[in-house]
Amino acid sequence: MSKQAEKTPEWISTPPKPGTYRSILKWGAPDGFKHPSAGFLKVIQQTLGLSDADLKRGPDTGDQPVKHDIPCRLSSDDMAALAAIVGEQNIATDDYSRVLHSSGKAMEDLIQLRTGRAEHVADCVVHPRDKKDVAAIVAYCHQKKVPARVYGGGSSVTLGLDGVGGGVTLVMGTHMNRVIEFNEANQTITVEAGIMGPAYEELLNNAPDRFGASHRYTGGHFPQSFEYSSVGGWVVTLGSGQLSSYYGDAYDLVVSQEYVTPVGSFKTLDYPGTATGPKVNDIMKGSEGCFGVLVGLTMKVFRYMPENTRRFSYMFPDWESAVKAARNISQGEFGMPSVLRISDVEETDVAMNMYGIAGTPADTFLRLRGMKPGRRCLMLGQADGEKGFAANVKKKVGRVCRACGGIYLTTYPASKWFASRFKDPYMREDLNDIGILIDTLETSVTWDNLHHVHQGVRKYIKDRVRAVCMTHSSHFYAQGTNLYFIFIMPMAGAEEFRTFQRGIIDAIVEHGGSLSHHHGVGRMMGPKMERHLGAEQMEVLRALKRHFDPHNIMNPGGTLGLDG
Amino acid sequence: MSKQAEKTPEWISTPPKPGTYRSILKWGAPDGFKHPSAGFLKVIQQTLGLSDADLKRGPDTGDQPVKHDIPCRLSSDDMAALAAIVGEQNIATDDYSRVLHSSGKAMEDLIQLRTGRAEHVADCVVHPRDKKDVAAIVAYCHQKKVPARVYGGGSSVTLGLDGVGGGVTLVMGTHMNRVIEFNEANQTITVEAGIMGPAYEELLNNAPDRFGASHRYTGGHFPQSFEYSSVGGWVVTLGSGQLSSYYGDAYDLVVSQEYVTPVGSFKTLDYPGTATGPKVNDIMKGSEGCFGVLVGLTMKVFRYMPENTRRFSYMFPDWESAVKAARNISQGEFGMPSVLRISDVEETDVAMNMYGIAGTPADTFLRLRGMKPGRRCLMLGQADGEKGFAANVKKKVGRVCRACGGIYLTTYPASKWFASRFKDPYMREDLNDIGILIDTLETSVTWDNLHHVHQGVRKYIKDRVRAVCMTHSSHFYAQGTNLYFIFIMPMAGAEEFRTFQRGIIDAIVEHGGSLSHHHGVGRMMGPKMERHLGAEQMEVLRALKRHFDPHNIMNPGGTLGLDG
């Protein structure tokens, strides 16, 4: 089989032409690439039963220029009114802008974009300069019953950006990316919602230079989409970063928010803890643009001390042992590692190939110690914080892992993972180019139901297709964790894919997993919300929707399951 | 001056007669007492300028039997319907039951009860046996537009229990105090809302015996009212425990809740983290009975390892240094102490008298080291968790404190505080008996506004009355803390007290403190909510109120500022 992988497919390694569908569907930087390794491809070929000849580039690479004939449903009066608010230079109606800002990075988006088709696109794209612009736009849209939605980093994987019903898309990153206040006493930073992850983190890391601070800081939030996500987007979609087990989810990181809604604007208060009734700050978290536009927010920041980082990796004889160790770490009261990841059997086997460990003397050593391929499972992680804290976490993690049958693997796998942690999405367009589909779904589970969900979802997938199905847990709480499923299978058409993927979501929920741990709801999970939460809870969300957005103009078309 | 205190007032040391107003106003156990120490009384006399002769027992001790002529506004049909739901034995309409279950422990409650008067009392008191009873009662009240409210532990200090408009009060602790499930894998316990703090903690501490668990557990929540508070009450009023800096506030501790509302019943889901839109679990936290009745809840529990507890106490040359040290501890990324308390100058002076340190060789030592009375400030605390974690916290606390000019005071003051931490409220009836008023107000502050609020509120009080005003911070976050004001002054009439106290609340808010950190809103803070949160946020709460309780039957009469 290894012969098959020797002949590497001809990956596309040139940036897509500007203005093409490919430039929209491609992940990340136009000149950014991470081609699948030979080891990874070998596993895929073996599992899917594909020969080298099967790995040929298909016709749908999305290289055609973006062009469509979807009419603009706004009147010339509307356009003039919007232009008067933001200025002519901050409004666009060209085909490309409309499609770009109505597309996310869900597999469904990509399948469609590859074929050079656009469906639900905004009528016009505006780039508000400040919150006053946003207030004027939202007021206008409210009055005229024109749909309005927000484009942040553009990395939604839940069809959250679809321009259903046309209308206006507000692009937050163009101008609304400023720091409003850095407050070292309170360890907070107040920013406009459109600031992107890397710019935000860079400012905080260099707080002594940037703000005259006494310490360096970190935002502590690093989703895989970090480089292409906005701070506001983190909060309205309830994202989680790779270091969330220590720093918390976006949910935990936001101190206060400022919103523009159809019925008015407000800023929640900045207190660290209050007993003044239900918190409107909470009510807005995860609202996915359905209640209003998040224009600014105050976030917690943390002292940045990378010199204290301690990495670790362990191998366990089986998945059950790895889960047990992760649970004992999460419940051990010695503080949480920032990064903690456990990979199931199939993901471990792929990782051992990807990291080039399989077949080496290290692999032989592991096998001799009872860590057999097809059973063994990998854990990797990192402790952060104050020096003594991080050292104690690493030490106690070791104690727990050894008690659960784990063997220390040095820091190597953790460092390998860390180095490439934002790059994996680049492999998607490569695999799609050669007719291989790769997608992910994720869920939250309590500890006592983890195995049931894991086994049930794997069975659902494996019973239906010849597929790679890798699973890991990567966000830990004393009460449970997430399960992140990556499935790789032959490319399918849009409808066939949708049916299969919605089936997986149903399998997750039927086995007792949550509809999402950190991807959000969007229009993908929207139709399943009522069954998941129950009618009574959905009615609460609908009551809030009616309050904030009586004309249903804010991100309409099924987001959060509130309409359509 | 010390001569004045030598003659101790004759404290009442016998349990109040059953059925009297005093049996309602008295704190805690009928035979529980903690009389003010001579040192404490001396400080009060000095500050208030009172001679021994001034400390004589007043006429209003509330010893008369509870009797009133407030008619029952429910019809005999209503009474029969309610009795049919819960059974005759679980319904009461006697004068005593009605007053008892319509009274909290606010100073305003106590002033009124002392004079043998009752004002806002429920028409009848019911003791539901289970959530089905609650659902039937709420449905009946909704249909007939009869007010309904909940009595948990009865320790509200915000007039949250007033029976405004009569109607039905549901007493949760009588029957609805059972454990539904202890789940060691998930580290959660599911209980009925009426279970009281001590019973709850005792079960968890003895989990190996009670539930066959592998470990002992703690709920981690110890408000000063711990012994007279219910688990459900902790969550619906957003309480904080004395160990909250490590374990979190009630807000953080609750995983899911089950509610009966006028428009239906629901249970939120148990996932440790989700991205499925705004969380209804959050929306219900702090709802203070205005949206529905909390019947059951799932709480986080933590491994109980008292053998790892490490206490510490420090003295600082001044308040600014103590605050700085507390901030650096809270932001140090080495994990939080469970208990952390800093006392301002006036409270420190009282504590040195109360703990019997003032005037001893230890005091002389402190003075020689620059810790002068009238300037010095006390910190005490405790670290919990895994052994290495707790040891590292204590060590790093020491490093921070020394850098801020603190001197280690051994564990003695911390242990003294710990031993009497639930007993201080017993002093209130003693002081009230001799014509001295003692009350507390509290607020949440960001670090950068702590001194402004502290100074402003002290000035407000001191400008108006000759009063002891002690302040501490006792709940810490990286972004700020609380300020807890204890004021002691000559007894006032109900109206005079109300005016003065509302003035303090206004001073807190005007200086930028929150309306409450952990006491809640009730009817006391209700009228101030709109100005504090702003009209837009209040409208969100009102929209939720309209959704859950369209007939405004749930705890009506100004709670949370939602009506009246």
PDB file of N, CA and C in Angstrom, chain B residues 24-27 99-111 113 120 151 153-163 428:
ATOM      1  N   ILE B  24     -39.910  34.871  65.145  1.00  0.00           N
ATOM      2  CA  ILE B  24     -39.717  35.070  63.693  1.00  0.00           C
ATOM      3  C   ILE B  24     -38.517  35.959  63.416  1.00  0.00           C
ATOM      4  N   LEU B  25     -38.368  37.006  64.199  1.00  0.00           N
ATOM      5  CA  LEU B  25     -37.276  37.946  63.912  1.00  0.00           C
ATOM      6  C   LEU B  25     -35.913  37.429  64.363  1.00  0.00           C
ATOM      7  N   LYS B  26     -35.927  36.512  65.320  1.00  0.00           N
ATOM      8  CA  LYS B  26     -34.644  35.999  65.828  1.00  0.00           C
ATOM      9  C   LYS B  26     -33.906  35.249  64.732  1.00  0.00           C
ATOM     10  N   TRP B  27     -32.592  35.438  64.689  1.00  0.00           N
ATOM     11  CA  TRP B  27     -31.782  34.703  63.727  1.00  0.00           C
ATOM     12  C   TRP B  27     -31.620  33.254  64.158  1.00  0.00           C
ATOM     13  N   VAL B  99     -47.536  35.081  58.768  1.00  0.00           N
ATOM     14  CA  VAL B  99     -46.499  36.101  58.995  1.00  0.00           C
ATOM     15  C   VAL B  99     -45.105  35.498  58.849  1.00  0.00           C
ATOM     16  N   LEU B 100     -44.905  34.330  59.455  1.00  0.00           N
ATOM     17  CA  LEU B 100     -43.584  33.687  59.375  1.00  0.00           C
ATOM     18  C   LEU B 100     -43.108  33.582  57.933  1.00  0.00           C
ATOM     19  N   HIS B 101     -43.994  33.091  57.070  1.00  0.00           N
ATOM     20  CA  HIS B 101     -43.570  32.812  55.698  1.00  0.00           C
ATOM     21  C   HIS B 101     -43.688  34.011  54.772  1.00  0.00           C
ATOM     22  N   SER B 102     -43.986  35.174  55.359  1.00  0.00           N
ATOM     23  CA  SER B 102     -43.981  36.415  54.573  1.00  0.00           C
ATOM     24  C   SER B 102     -42.914  37.376  55.092  1.00  0.00           C
ATOM     25  N   SER B 103     -41.977  36.847  55.902  1.00  0.00           N
ATOM     26  CA  SER B 103     -40.958  37.700  56.520  1.00  0.00           C
ATOM     27  C   SER B 103     -39.561  37.193  56.178  1.00  0.00           C
ATOM     28  N   GLY B 104     -38.686  38.129  55.909  1.00  0.00           N
ATOM     29  CA  GLY B 104     -37.280  37.798  55.733  1.00  0.00           C
ATOM     30  C   GLY B 104     -36.481  38.353  56.892  1.00  0.00           C
ATOM     31  N   LYS B 105     -35.203  38.575  56.671  1.00  0.00           N
ATOM     32  CA  LYS B 105     -34.326  39.047  57.744  1.00  0.00           C
ATOM     33  C   LYS B 105     -33.717  40.414  57.433  1.00  0.00           C
ATOM     34  N   ALA B 106     -34.396  41.184  56.597  1.00  0.00           N
ATOM     35  CA  ALA B 106     -33.933  42.557  56.379  1.00  0.00           C
ATOM     36  C   ALA B 106     -34.168  43.361  57.655  1.00  0.00           C
ATOM     37  N   MET B 107     -33.338  44.356  57.880  1.00  0.00           N
ATOM     38  CA  MET B 107     -33.515  45.220  59.052  1.00  0.00           C
ATOM     39  C   MET B 107     -34.936  45.768  59.084  1.00  0.00           C
ATOM     40  N   GLU B 108     -35.459  46.088  57.921  1.00  0.00           N
ATOM     41  CA  GLU B 108     -36.821  46.613  57.835  1.00  0.00           C
ATOM     42  C   GLU B 108     -37.850  45.594  58.343  1.00  0.00           C
ATOM     43  N   ASP B 109     -37.646  44.314  57.968  1.00  0.00           N
ATOM     44  CA  ASP B 109     -38.505  43.252  58.506  1.00  0.00           C
ATOM     45  C   ASP B 109     -38.438  43.255  60.030  1.00  0.00           C
ATOM     46  N   LEU B 110     -37.213  43.314  60.553  1.00  0.00           N
ATOM     47  CA  LEU B 110     -37.024  43.147  61.989  1.00  0.00           C
ATOM     48  C   LEU B 110     -37.622  44.301  62.775  1.00  0.00           C
ATOM     49  N   ILE B 111     -37.434  45.509  62.249  1.00  0.00           N
ATOM     50  CA  ILE B 111     -37.989  46.684  62.934  1.00  0.00           C
ATOM     51  C   ILE B 111     -39.508  46.527  63.057  1.00  0.00           C
ATOM     52  N   LEU B 113     -41.323  43.664  62.851  1.00  0.00           N
ATOM     53  CA  LEU B 113     -41.711  42.514  63.674  1.00  0.00           C
ATOM     54  C   LEU B 113     -41.568  42.821  65.170  1.00  0.00           C
ATOM     55  N   HIS B 120     -47.595  42.967  54.812  1.00  0.00           N
ATOM     56  CA  HIS B 120     -47.849  42.207  53.594  1.00  0.00           C
ATOM     57  C   HIS B 120     -47.740  40.721  53.903  1.00  0.00           C
ATOM     58  N   TYR B 151     -41.117  30.402  49.576  1.00  0.00           N
ATOM     59  CA  TYR B 151     -40.331  30.587  50.795  1.00  0.00           C
ATOM     60  C   TYR B 151     -39.315  29.456  50.833  1.00  0.00           C
ATOM     61  N   GLY B 153     -35.264  29.314  52.488  1.00  0.00           N
ATOM     62  CA  GLY B 153     -34.678  29.306  53.818  1.00  0.00           C
ATOM     63  C   GLY B 153     -35.147  30.463  54.688  1.00  0.00           C
ATOM     64  N   GLY B 154     -35.764  31.463  54.094  1.00  0.00           N
ATOM     65  CA  GLY B 154     -36.327  32.570  54.867  1.00  0.00           C
ATOM     66  C   GLY B 154     -35.324  33.641  55.243  1.00  0.00           C
ATOM     67  N   SER B 155     -34.122  33.611  54.659  1.00  0.00           N
ATOM     68  CA  SER B 155     -33.093  34.556  55.100  1.00  0.00           C
ATOM     69  C   SER B 155     -32.905  35.738  54.142  1.00  0.00           C
ATOM     70  N   SER B 156     -33.886  35.996  53.310  1.00  0.00           N
ATOM     71  CA  SER B 156     -33.808  37.153  52.403  1.00  0.00           C
ATOM     72  C   SER B 156     -33.558  38.437  53.189  1.00  0.00           C
ATOM     73  N   VAL B 157     -32.650  39.263  52.698  1.00  0.00           N
ATOM     74  CA  VAL B 157     -32.454  40.588  53.307  1.00  0.00           C
ATOM     75  C   VAL B 157     -32.862  41.689  52.340  1.00  0.00           C
ATOM     76  N   THR B 158     -33.694  41.347  51.375  1.00  0.00           N
ATOM     77  CA  THR B 158     -34.080  42.326  50.351  1.00  0.00           C
ATOM     78  C   THR B 158     -35.596  42.449  50.222  1.00  0.00           C
ATOM     79  N   LEU B 159     -36.321  42.033  51.269  1.00  0.00           N
ATOM     80  CA  LEU B 159     -37.789  42.071  51.240  1.00  0.00           C
ATOM     81  C   LEU B 159     -38.325  41.194  50.108  1.00  0.00           C
ATOM     82  N   GLY B 160     -37.612  40.112  49.839  1.00  0.00           N
ATOM     83  CA  GLY B 160     -38.008  39.219  48.746  1.00  0.00           C
ATOM     84  C   GLY B 160     -39.180  38.332  49.090  1.00  0.00           C
ATOM     85  N   LEU B 161     -39.541  38.250  50.384  1.00  0.00           N
ATOM     86  CA  LEU B 161     -40.572  37.302  50.807  1.00  0.00           C
ATOM     87  C   LEU B 161     -41.902  37.959  51.152  1.00  0.00           C
ATOM     88  N   ASP B 162     -41.952  39.287  51.087  1.00  0.00           N
ATOM     89  CA  ASP B 162     -43.184  40.000  51.410  1.00  0.00           C
ATOM     90  C   ASP B 162     -44.373  39.413  50.645  1.00  0.00           C
ATOM     91  N   GLY B 163     -45.470  39.222  51.357  1.00  0.00           N
ATOM     92  CA  GLY B 163     -46.659  38.659  50.712  1.00  0.00           C
ATOM     93  C   GLY B 163     -47.529  39.724  50.076  1.00  0.00           C
ATOM     94  N   ARG B 428     -27.265  40.445  65.996  1.00  0.00           N
ATOM     95  CA  ARG B 428     -28.153  41.516  65.568  1.00  0.00           C
ATOM     96  C   ARG B 428     -29.297  41.737  66.558  1.00  0.00           C
TER      97      ARG B 428
END
